[in-house]
mmCIF file of C-alpha atoms in Angstrom:
data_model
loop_
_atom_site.group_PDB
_atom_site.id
_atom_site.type_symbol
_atom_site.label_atom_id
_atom_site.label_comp_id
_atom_site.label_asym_id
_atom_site.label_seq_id
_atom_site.Cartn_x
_atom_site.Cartn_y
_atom_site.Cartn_z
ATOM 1 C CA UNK A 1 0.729 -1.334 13.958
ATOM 2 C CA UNK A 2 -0.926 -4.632 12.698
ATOM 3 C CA UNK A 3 -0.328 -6.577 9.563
ATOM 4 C CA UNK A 4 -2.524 -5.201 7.547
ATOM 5 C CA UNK A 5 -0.369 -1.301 8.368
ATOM 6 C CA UNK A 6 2.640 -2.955 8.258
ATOM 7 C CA UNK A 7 2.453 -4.619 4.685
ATOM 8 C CA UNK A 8 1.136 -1.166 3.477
ATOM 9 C CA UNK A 9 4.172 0.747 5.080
ATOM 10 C CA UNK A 10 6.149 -1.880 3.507
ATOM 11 C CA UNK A 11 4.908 -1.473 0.143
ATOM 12 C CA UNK A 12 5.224 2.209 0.031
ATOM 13 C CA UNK A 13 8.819 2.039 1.369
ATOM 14 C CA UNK A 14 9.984 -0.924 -1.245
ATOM 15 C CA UNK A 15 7.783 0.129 -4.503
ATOM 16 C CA UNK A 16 9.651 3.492 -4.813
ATOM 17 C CA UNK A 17 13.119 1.668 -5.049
ATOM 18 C CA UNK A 18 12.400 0.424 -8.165
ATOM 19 C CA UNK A 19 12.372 3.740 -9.533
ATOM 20 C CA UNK A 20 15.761 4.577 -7.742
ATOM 21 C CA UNK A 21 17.950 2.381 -5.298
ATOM 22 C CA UNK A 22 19.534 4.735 -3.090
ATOM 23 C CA UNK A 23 17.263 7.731 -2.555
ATOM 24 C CA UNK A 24 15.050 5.840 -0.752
ATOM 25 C CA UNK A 25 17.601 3.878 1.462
ATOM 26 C CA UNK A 26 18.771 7.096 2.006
ATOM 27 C CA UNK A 27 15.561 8.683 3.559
ATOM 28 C CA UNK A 28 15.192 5.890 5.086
ATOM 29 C CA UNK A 29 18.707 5.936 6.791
ATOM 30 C CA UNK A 30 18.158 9.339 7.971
ATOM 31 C CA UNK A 31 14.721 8.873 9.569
ATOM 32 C CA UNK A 32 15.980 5.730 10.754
ATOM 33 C CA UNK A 33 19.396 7.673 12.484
ATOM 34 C CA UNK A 34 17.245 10.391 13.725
ATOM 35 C CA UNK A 35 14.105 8.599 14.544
ATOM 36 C CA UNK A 36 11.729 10.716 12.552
ATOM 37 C CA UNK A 37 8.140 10.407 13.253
ATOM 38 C CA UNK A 38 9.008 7.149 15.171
ATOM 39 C CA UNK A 39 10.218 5.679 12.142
ATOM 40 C CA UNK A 40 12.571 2.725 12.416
ATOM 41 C CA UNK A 41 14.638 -0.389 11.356
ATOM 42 C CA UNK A 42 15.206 -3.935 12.478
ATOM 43 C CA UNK A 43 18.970 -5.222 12.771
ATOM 44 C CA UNK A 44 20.751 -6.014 10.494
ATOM 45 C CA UNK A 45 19.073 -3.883 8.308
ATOM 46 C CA UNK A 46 19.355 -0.710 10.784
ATOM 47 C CA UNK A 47 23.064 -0.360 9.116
ATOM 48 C CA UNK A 48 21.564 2.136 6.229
ATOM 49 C CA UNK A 49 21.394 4.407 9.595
ATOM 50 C CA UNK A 50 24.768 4.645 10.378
ATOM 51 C CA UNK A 51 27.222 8.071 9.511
ATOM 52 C CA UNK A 52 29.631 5.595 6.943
ATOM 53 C CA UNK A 53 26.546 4.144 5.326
ATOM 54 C CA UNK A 54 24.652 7.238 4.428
ATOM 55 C CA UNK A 55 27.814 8.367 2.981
ATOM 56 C CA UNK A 56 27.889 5.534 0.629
ATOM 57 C CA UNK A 57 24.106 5.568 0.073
ATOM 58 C CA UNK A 58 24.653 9.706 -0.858
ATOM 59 C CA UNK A 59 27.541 9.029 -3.281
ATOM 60 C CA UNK A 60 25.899 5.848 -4.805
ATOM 61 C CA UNK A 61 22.575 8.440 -5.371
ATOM 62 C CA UNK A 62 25.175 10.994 -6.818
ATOM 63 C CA UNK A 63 25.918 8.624 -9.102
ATOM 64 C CA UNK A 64 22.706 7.146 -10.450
ATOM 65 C CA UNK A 65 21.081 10.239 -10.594
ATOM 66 C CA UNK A 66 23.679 11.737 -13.462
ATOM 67 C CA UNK A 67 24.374 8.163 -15.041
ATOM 68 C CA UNK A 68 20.100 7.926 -15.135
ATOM 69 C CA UNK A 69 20.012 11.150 -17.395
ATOM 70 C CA UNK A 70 22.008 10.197 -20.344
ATOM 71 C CA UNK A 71 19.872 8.609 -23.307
ATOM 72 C CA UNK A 72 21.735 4.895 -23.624
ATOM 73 C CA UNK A 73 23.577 5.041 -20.051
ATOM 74 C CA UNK A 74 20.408 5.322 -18.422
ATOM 75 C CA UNK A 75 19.423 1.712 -20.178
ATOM 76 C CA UNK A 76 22.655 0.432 -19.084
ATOM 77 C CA UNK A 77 22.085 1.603 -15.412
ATOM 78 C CA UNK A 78 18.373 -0.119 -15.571
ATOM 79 C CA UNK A 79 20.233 -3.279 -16.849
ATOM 80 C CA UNK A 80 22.946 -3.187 -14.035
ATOM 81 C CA UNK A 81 20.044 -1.892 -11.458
ATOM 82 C CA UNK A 82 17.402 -4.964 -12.025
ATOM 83 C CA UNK A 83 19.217 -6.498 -9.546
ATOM 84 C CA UNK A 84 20.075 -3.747 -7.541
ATOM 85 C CA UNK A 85 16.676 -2.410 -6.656
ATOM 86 C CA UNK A 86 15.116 -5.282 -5.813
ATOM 87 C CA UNK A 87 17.555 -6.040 -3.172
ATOM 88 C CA UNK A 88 16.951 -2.508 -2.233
ATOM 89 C CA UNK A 89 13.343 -2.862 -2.122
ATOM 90 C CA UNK A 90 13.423 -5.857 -0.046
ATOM 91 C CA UNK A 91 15.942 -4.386 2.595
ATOM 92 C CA UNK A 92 13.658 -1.396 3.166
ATOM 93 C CA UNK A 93 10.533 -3.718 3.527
ATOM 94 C CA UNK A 94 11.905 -6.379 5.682
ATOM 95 C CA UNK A 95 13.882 -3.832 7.877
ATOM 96 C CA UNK A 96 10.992 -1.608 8.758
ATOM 97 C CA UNK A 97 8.069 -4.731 8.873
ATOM 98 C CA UNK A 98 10.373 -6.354 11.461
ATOM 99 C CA UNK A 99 11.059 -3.189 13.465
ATOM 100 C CA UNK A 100 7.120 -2.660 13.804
ATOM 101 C CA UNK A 101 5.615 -5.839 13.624
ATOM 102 C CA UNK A 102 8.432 -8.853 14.234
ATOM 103 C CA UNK A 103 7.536 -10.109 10.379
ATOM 104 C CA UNK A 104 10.053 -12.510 9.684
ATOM 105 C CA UNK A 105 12.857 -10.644 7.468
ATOM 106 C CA UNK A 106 12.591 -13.193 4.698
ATOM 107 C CA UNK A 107 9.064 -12.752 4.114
ATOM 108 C CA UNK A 108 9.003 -8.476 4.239
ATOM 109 C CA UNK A 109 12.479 -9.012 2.058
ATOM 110 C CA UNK A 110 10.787 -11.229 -0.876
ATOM 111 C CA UNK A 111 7.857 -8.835 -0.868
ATOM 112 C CA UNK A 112 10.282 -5.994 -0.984
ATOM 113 C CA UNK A 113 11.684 -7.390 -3.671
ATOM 114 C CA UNK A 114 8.712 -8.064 -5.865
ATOM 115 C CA UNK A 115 7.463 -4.584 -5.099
ATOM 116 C CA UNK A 116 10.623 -2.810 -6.297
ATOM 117 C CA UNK A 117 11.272 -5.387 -8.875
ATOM 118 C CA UNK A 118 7.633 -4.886 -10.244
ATOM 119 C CA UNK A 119 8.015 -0.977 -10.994
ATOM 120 C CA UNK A 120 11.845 -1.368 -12.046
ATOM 121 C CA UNK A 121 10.498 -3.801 -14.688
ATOM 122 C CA UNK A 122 7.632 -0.865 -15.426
ATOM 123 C CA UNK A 123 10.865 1.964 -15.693
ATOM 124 C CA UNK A 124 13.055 0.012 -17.238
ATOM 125 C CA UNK A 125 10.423 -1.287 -20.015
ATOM 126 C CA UNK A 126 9.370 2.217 -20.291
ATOM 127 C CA UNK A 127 12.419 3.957 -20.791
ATOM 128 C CA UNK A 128 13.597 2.789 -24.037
ATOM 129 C CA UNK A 129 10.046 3.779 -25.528
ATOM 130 C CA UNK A 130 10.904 7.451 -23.852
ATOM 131 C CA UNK A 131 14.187 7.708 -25.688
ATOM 132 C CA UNK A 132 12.901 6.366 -28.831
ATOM 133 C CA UNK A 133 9.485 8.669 -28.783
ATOM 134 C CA UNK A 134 11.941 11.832 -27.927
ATOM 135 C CA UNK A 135 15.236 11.539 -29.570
ATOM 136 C CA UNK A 136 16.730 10.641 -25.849
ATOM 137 C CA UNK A 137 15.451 14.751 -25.239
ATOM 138 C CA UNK A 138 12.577 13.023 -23.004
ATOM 139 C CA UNK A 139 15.053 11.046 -20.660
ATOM 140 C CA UNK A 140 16.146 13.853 -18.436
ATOM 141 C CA UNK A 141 12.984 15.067 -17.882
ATOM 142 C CA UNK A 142 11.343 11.825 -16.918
ATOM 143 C CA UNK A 143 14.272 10.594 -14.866
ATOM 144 C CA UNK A 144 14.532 13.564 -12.666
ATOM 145 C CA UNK A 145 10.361 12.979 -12.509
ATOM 146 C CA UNK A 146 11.334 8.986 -11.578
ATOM 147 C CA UNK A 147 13.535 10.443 -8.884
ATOM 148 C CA UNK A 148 10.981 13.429 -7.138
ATOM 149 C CA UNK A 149 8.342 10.528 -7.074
ATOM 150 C CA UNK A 150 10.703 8.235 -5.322
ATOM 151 C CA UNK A 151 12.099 11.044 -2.572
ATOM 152 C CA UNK A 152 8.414 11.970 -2.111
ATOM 153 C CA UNK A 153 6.406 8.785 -1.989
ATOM 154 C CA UNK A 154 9.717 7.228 0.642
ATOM 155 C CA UNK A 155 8.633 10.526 2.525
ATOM 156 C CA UNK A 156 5.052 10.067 2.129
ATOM 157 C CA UNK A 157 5.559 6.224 3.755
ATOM 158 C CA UNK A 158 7.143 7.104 6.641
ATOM 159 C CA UNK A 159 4.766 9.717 7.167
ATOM 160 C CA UNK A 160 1.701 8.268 5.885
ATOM 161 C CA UNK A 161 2.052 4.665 4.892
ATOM 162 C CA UNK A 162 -0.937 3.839 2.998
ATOM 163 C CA UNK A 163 -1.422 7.139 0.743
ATOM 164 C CA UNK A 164 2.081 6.259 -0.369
ATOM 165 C CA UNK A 165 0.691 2.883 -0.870
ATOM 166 C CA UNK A 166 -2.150 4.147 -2.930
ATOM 167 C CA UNK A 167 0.112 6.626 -4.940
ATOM 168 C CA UNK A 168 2.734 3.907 -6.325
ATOM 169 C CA UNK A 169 0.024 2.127 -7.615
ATOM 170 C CA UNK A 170 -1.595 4.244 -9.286
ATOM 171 C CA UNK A 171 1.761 5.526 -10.715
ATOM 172 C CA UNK A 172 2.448 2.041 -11.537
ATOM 173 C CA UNK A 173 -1.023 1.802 -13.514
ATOM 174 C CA UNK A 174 -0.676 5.067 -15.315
ATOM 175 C CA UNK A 175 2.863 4.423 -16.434
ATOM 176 C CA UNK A 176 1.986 0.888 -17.702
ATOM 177 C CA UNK A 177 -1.084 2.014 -19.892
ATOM 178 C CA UNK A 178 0.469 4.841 -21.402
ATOM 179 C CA UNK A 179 3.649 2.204 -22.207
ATOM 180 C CA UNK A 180 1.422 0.385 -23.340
ATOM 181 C CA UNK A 181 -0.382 2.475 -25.668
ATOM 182 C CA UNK A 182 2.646 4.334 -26.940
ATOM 183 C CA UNK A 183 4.017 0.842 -27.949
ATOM 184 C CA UNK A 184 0.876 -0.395 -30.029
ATOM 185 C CA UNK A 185 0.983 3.120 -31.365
ATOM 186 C CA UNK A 186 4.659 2.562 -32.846
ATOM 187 C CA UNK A 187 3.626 -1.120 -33.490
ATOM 188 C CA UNK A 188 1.019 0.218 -35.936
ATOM 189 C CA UNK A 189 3.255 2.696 -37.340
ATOM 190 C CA UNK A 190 5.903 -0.099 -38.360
ATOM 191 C CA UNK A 191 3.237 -2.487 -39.739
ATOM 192 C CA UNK A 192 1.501 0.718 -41.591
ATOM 193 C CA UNK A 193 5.212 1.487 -43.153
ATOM 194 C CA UNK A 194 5.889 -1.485 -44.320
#
């Protein structure tokens, strides 16, 4: 793979943690552990791979997938999460961009980061504008949405790194203009009311 492969697998893998932590250490774990489609992971980070860790990484997703569809808990999971996903982002960059192409960890972890930490920002910005729009009805509904485009688009980069590339970022675009536009709209609204 060169570098130009690499960064795009890397993207693909880290951008979907943003939406959720642990689903897509969790792929990644298992097609690490059982070397699907010759996917793996550079030490230290081949860890997610092992029986305890997927364990942890399956209870942890247990977790923030109920706590992420209650209106008001699901802003306090972004909140404890904008740290969290990052992190996760960066470990799932730098561990596969080392396994392929020897990228120094730091590097692949930082861009991790800012890929995960970039749509996190997007969902958790987002989110409050869902409940508010909705009555909180909305939440479910877009956080079991979040989570199917985070399982698929992990899938979709270890099987085909740069459509998963292509398909966070145009998720990422479409989710930030109609934020956007939904917030002017109730902008306009308050100004109009008052």
């Amino acid at each position: 793979m060169d570098i130009f492969s690499t960064l795009i697998a890397g993207f693909g893998l880290s951008a979907p943690a943003g939406l959720n932590a642990w689903l897509p250490l969790l792929i990644a774990g298992l097609a690490a552990r059982f070397q699907l489609f010759g996917f793996k992971l550079q030490a230290p980070f081949d860890v997610i791979s092992q029986t305890w860790a997927l364990a942890v990484l399956a209870v942890l997703l247990l977790i923030e997938i109920f706590a992420d569809k209650i209106p008001a808990v699901d802003t306090i999971n972004d909140i404890i999460h904008t740290f969290i996903r990052p992190v996760a982002g960066g470990i799932l960059f730098a561990g596969h961009a080392g396994a392929i192409s020897g990228m120094d960890p730091t590097v692949g972890f930082v861009l991790g980061a800012l890929s995960a930490g970039s749509v996190h920002a997007v969902k958790a910005t987002s989110r409050p504008v869902v409940t508010a729009t909705t009555g909180g009805m909305g939440n479910p509904i877009v956080s079991m949405l979040e989570d199917f485009v985070a399982g698929g688009t992990t899938v979709l980069a270890i099987i085909a790194p740069l459509a998963a590339a292509i398909l966070m970022a145009i998720i990422l675009v479409v989710a930030f203009v109609v934020v956007w536009r939904v917030r002017e709209r109730l902008r306009r609204r308050k100004r109009e009311a008052i």
